[in-house]
Coordinates of N, CA and C in Angstrom, one line a residue:
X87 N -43.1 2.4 -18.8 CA -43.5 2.9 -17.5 C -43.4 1.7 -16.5
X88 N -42.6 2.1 -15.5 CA -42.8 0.9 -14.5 C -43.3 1.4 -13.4
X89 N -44.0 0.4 -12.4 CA -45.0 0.2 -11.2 C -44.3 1.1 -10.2
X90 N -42.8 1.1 -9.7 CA -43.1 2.2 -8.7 C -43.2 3.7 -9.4
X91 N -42.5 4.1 -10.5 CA -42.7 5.2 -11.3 C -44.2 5.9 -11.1
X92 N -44.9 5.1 -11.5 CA -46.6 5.8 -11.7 C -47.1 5.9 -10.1
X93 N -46.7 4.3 -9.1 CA -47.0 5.0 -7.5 C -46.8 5.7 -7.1
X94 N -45.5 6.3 -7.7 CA -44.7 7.6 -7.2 C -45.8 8.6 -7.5
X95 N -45.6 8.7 -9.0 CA -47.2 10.0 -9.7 C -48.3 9.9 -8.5
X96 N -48.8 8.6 -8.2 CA -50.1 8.8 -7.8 C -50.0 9.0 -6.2
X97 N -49.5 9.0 -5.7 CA -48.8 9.0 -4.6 C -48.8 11.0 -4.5
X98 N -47.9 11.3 -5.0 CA -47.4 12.3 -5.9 C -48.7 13.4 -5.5
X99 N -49.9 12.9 -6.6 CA -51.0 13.2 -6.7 C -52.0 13.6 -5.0
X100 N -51.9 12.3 -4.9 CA -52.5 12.1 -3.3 C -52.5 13.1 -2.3
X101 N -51.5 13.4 -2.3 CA -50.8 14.3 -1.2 C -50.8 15.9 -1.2
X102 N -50.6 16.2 -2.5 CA -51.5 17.4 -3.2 C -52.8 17.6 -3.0
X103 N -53.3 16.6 -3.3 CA -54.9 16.9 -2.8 C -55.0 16.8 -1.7
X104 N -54.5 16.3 -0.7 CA -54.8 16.4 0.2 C -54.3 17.6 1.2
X105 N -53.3 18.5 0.2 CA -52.4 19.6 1.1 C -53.7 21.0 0.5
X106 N -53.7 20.8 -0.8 CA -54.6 22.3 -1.5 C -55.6 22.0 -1.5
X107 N -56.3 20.6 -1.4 CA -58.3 20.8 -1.1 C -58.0 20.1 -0.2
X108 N -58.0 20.0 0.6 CA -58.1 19.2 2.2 C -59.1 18.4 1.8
X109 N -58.5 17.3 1.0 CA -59.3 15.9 1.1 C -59.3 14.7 1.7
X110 N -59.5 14.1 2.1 CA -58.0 12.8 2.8 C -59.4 12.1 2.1
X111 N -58.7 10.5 1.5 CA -59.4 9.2 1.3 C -58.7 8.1 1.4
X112 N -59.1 6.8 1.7 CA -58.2 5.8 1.7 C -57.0 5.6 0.6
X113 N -57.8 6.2 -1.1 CA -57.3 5.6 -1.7 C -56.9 7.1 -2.8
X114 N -56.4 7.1 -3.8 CA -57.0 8.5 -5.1 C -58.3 8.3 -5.6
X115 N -58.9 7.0 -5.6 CA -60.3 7.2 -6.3 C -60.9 7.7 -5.4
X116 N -61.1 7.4 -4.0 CA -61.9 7.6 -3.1 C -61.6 9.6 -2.9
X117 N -60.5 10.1 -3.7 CA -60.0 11.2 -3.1 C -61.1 11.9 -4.4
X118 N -60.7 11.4 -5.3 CA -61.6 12.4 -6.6 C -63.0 12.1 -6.6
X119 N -63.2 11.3 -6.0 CA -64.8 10.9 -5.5 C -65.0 12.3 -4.8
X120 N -64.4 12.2 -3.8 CA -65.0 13.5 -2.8 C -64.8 14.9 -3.3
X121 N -63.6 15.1 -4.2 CA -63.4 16.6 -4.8 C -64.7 16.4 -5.7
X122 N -65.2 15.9 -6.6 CA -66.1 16.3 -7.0 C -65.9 17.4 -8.3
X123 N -66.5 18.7 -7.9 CA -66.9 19.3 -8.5 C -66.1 20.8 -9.0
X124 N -64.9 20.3 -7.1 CA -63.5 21.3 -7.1 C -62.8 21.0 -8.5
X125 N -62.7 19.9 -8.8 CA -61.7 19.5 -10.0 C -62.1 19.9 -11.6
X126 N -61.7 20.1 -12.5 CA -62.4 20.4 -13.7 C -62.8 19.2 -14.0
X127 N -63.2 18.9 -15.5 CA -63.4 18.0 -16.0 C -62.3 17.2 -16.8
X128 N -61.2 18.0 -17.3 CA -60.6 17.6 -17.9 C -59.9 17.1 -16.4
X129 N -59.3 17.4 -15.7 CA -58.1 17.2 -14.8 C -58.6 15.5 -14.2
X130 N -60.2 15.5 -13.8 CA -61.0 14.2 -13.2 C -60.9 13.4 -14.8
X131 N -60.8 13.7 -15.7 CA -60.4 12.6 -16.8 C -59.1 11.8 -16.6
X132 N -57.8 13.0 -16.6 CA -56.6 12.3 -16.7 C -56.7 12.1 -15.3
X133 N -56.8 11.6 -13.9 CA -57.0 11.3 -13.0 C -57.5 9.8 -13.4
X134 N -58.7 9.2 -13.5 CA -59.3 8.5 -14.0 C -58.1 7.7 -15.0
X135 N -57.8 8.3 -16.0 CA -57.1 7.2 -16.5 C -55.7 6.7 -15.9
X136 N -55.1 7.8 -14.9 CA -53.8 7.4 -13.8 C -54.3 6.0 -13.2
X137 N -55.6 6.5 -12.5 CA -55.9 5.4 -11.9 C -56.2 3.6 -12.6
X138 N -56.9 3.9 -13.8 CA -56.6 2.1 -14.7 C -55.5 2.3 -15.0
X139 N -54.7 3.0 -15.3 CA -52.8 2.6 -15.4 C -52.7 2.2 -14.3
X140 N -52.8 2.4 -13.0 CA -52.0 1.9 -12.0 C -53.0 0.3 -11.4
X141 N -54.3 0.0 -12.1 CA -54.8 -1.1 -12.2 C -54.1 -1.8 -12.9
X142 N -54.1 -1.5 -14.1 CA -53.2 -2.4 -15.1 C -51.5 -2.9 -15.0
X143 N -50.7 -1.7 -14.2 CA -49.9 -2.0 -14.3 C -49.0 -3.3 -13.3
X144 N -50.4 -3.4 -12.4 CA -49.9 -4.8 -12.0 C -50.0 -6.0 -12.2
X145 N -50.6 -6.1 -13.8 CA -50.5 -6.9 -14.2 C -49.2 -7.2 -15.3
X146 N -48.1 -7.6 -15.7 CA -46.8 -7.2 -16.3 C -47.9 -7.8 -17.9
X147 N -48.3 -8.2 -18.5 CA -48.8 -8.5 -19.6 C -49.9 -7.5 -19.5
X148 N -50.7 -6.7 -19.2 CA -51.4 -5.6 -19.0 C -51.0 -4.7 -19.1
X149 N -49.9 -4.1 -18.5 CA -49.2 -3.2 -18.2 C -48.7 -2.3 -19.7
X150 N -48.5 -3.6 -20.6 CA -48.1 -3.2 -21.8 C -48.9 -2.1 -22.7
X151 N -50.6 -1.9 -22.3 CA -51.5 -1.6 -23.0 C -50.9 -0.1 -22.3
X152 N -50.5 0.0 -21.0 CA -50.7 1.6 -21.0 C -49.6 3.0 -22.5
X153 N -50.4 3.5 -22.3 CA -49.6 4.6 -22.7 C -48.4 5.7 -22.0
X154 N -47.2 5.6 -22.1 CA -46.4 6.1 -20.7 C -46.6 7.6 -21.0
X155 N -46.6 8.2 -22.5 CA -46.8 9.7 -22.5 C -47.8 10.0 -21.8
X156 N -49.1 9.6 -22.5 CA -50.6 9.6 -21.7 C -50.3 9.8 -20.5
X157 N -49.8 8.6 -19.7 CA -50.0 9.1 -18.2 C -49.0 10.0 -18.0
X158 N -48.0 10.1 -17.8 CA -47.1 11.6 -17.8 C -47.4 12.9 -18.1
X159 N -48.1 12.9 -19.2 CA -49.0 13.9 -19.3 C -50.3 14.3 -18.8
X160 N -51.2 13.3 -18.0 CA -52.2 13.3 -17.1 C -51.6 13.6 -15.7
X161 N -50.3 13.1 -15.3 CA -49.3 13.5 -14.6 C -49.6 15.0 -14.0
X162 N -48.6 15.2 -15.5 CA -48.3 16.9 -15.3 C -49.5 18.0 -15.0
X163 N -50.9 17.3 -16.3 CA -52.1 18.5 -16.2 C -52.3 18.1 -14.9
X164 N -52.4 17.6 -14.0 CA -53.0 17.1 -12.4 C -52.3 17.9 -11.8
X165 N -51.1 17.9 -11.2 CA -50.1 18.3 -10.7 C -50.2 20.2 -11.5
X166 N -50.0 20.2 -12.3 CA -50.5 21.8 -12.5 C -51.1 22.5 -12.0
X167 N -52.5 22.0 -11.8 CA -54.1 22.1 -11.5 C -53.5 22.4 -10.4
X168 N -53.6 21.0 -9.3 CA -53.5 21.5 -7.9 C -52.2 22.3 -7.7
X169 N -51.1 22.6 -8.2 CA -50.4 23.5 -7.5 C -51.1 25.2 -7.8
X170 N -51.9 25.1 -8.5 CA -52.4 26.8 -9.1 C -52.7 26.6 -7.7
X171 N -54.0 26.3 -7.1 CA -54.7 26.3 -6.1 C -54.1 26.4 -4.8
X172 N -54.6 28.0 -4.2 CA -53.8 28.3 -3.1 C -55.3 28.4 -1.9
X173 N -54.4 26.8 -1.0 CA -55.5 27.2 0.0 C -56.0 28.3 0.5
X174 N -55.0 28.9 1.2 CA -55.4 30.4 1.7 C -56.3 31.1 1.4
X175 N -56.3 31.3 -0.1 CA -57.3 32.5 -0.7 C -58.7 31.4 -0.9
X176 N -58.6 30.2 -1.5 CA -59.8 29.8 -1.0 C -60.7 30.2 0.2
X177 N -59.7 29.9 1.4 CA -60.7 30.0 2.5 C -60.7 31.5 3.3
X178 N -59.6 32.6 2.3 CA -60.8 34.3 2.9 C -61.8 33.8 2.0
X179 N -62.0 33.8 0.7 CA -62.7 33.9 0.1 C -63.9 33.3 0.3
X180 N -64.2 32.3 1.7 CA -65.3 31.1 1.8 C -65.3 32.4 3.0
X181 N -64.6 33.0 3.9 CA -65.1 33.7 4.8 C -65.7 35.3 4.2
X182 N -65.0 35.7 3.5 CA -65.7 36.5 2.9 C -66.9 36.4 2.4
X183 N -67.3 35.3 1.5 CA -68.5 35.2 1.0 C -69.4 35.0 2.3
X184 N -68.8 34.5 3.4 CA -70.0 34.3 4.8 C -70.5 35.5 4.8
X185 N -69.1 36.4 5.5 CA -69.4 37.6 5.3 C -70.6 38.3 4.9
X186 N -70.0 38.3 3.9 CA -71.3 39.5 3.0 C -72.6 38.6 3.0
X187 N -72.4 37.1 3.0 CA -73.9 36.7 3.5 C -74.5 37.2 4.4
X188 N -74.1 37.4 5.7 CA -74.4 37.9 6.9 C -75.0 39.2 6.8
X189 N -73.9 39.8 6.2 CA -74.2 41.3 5.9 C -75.4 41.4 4.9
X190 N -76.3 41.1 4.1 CA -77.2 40.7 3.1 C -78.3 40.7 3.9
X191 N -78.2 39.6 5.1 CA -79.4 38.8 6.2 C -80.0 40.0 6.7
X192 N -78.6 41.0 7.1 CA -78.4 41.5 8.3 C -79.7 43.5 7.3
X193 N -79.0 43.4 6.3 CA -79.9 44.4 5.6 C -81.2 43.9 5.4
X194 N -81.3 42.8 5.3 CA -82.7 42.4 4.5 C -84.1 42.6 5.6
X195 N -83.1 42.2 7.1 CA -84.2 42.0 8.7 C -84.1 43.5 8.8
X196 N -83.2 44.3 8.5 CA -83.1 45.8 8.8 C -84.6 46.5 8.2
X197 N -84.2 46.5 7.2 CA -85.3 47.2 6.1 C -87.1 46.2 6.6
X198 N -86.9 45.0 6.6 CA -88.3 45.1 7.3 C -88.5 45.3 8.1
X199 N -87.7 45.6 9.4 CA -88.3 45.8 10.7 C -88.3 47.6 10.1
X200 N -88.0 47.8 9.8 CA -88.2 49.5 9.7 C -89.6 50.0 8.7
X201 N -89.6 48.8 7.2 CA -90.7 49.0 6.9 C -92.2 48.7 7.9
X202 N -92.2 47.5 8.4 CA -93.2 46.9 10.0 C -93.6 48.3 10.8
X203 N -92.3 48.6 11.1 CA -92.7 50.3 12.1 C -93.1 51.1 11.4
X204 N -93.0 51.2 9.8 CA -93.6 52.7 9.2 C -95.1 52.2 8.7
X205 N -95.2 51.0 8.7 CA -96.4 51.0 8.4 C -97.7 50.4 9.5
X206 N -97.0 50.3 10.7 CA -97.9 50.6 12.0 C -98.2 51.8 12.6
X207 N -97.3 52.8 11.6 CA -97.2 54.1 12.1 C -96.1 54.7 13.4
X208 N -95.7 53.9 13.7 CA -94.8 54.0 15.3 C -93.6 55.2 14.6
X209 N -93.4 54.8 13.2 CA -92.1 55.6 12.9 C -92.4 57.3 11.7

């Protein structure tokens, strides 16, 4: 595995996340910092280990310890992940759920103000 190869990946990576979870960070760690909880667990693993590969690999006697399948294959599950993920339907589905929040609020003040009246008698 050489040093621009894996910048490429993480690089690669970056940009993805930043196009399908609208994250921007200085760095990728700083990017999986903020996704959080969007990411699975397995995907924030091989992430994690992209990232000490591309620590290590600037060191040329370091460099040796990586594994090149490992990362190519943290690669690929990464890069899978975020391409499933289609912004779009995320965000009906974040207005949706407002939605019917609203609509919830909107029954809940309904039904007391009408219970309030029936049991003042007014209704």
């Amino acid at each position: 595995m050489d040093v621009n190869g894996l910048q490429h990946e993480v690089a690669e990576i970056r940009l993805l996340i930043e196009e399908r979870l609208r994250i921007r960070g200085r760095d990728l760690e700083a990017q999986i910092r903020k996704a959080g909880r969007q990411l699975p667990r397995a995907v924030r693993r091989e992430a994690e280990y992209l990232l000490q590969a591309n620590l290590l690999i600037q060191n040329p006697k370091l460099a040796r310890m990586i594994d090149a399948a490992r990362a190519r294959r943290a690669h690929q599950t990464i890069v899978r992940h975020l391409k499933s993920i289609d912004p779009k339907a995320e965000r009906n589905g974040r207005i949706l759920n407002f939605a019917a929040f609203v609509a919830f609020i909107l029954l809940i003040v309904g039904i007391a103000t009408v219970s309030v009246l029936y049991w003042r008698g007014l209704v």
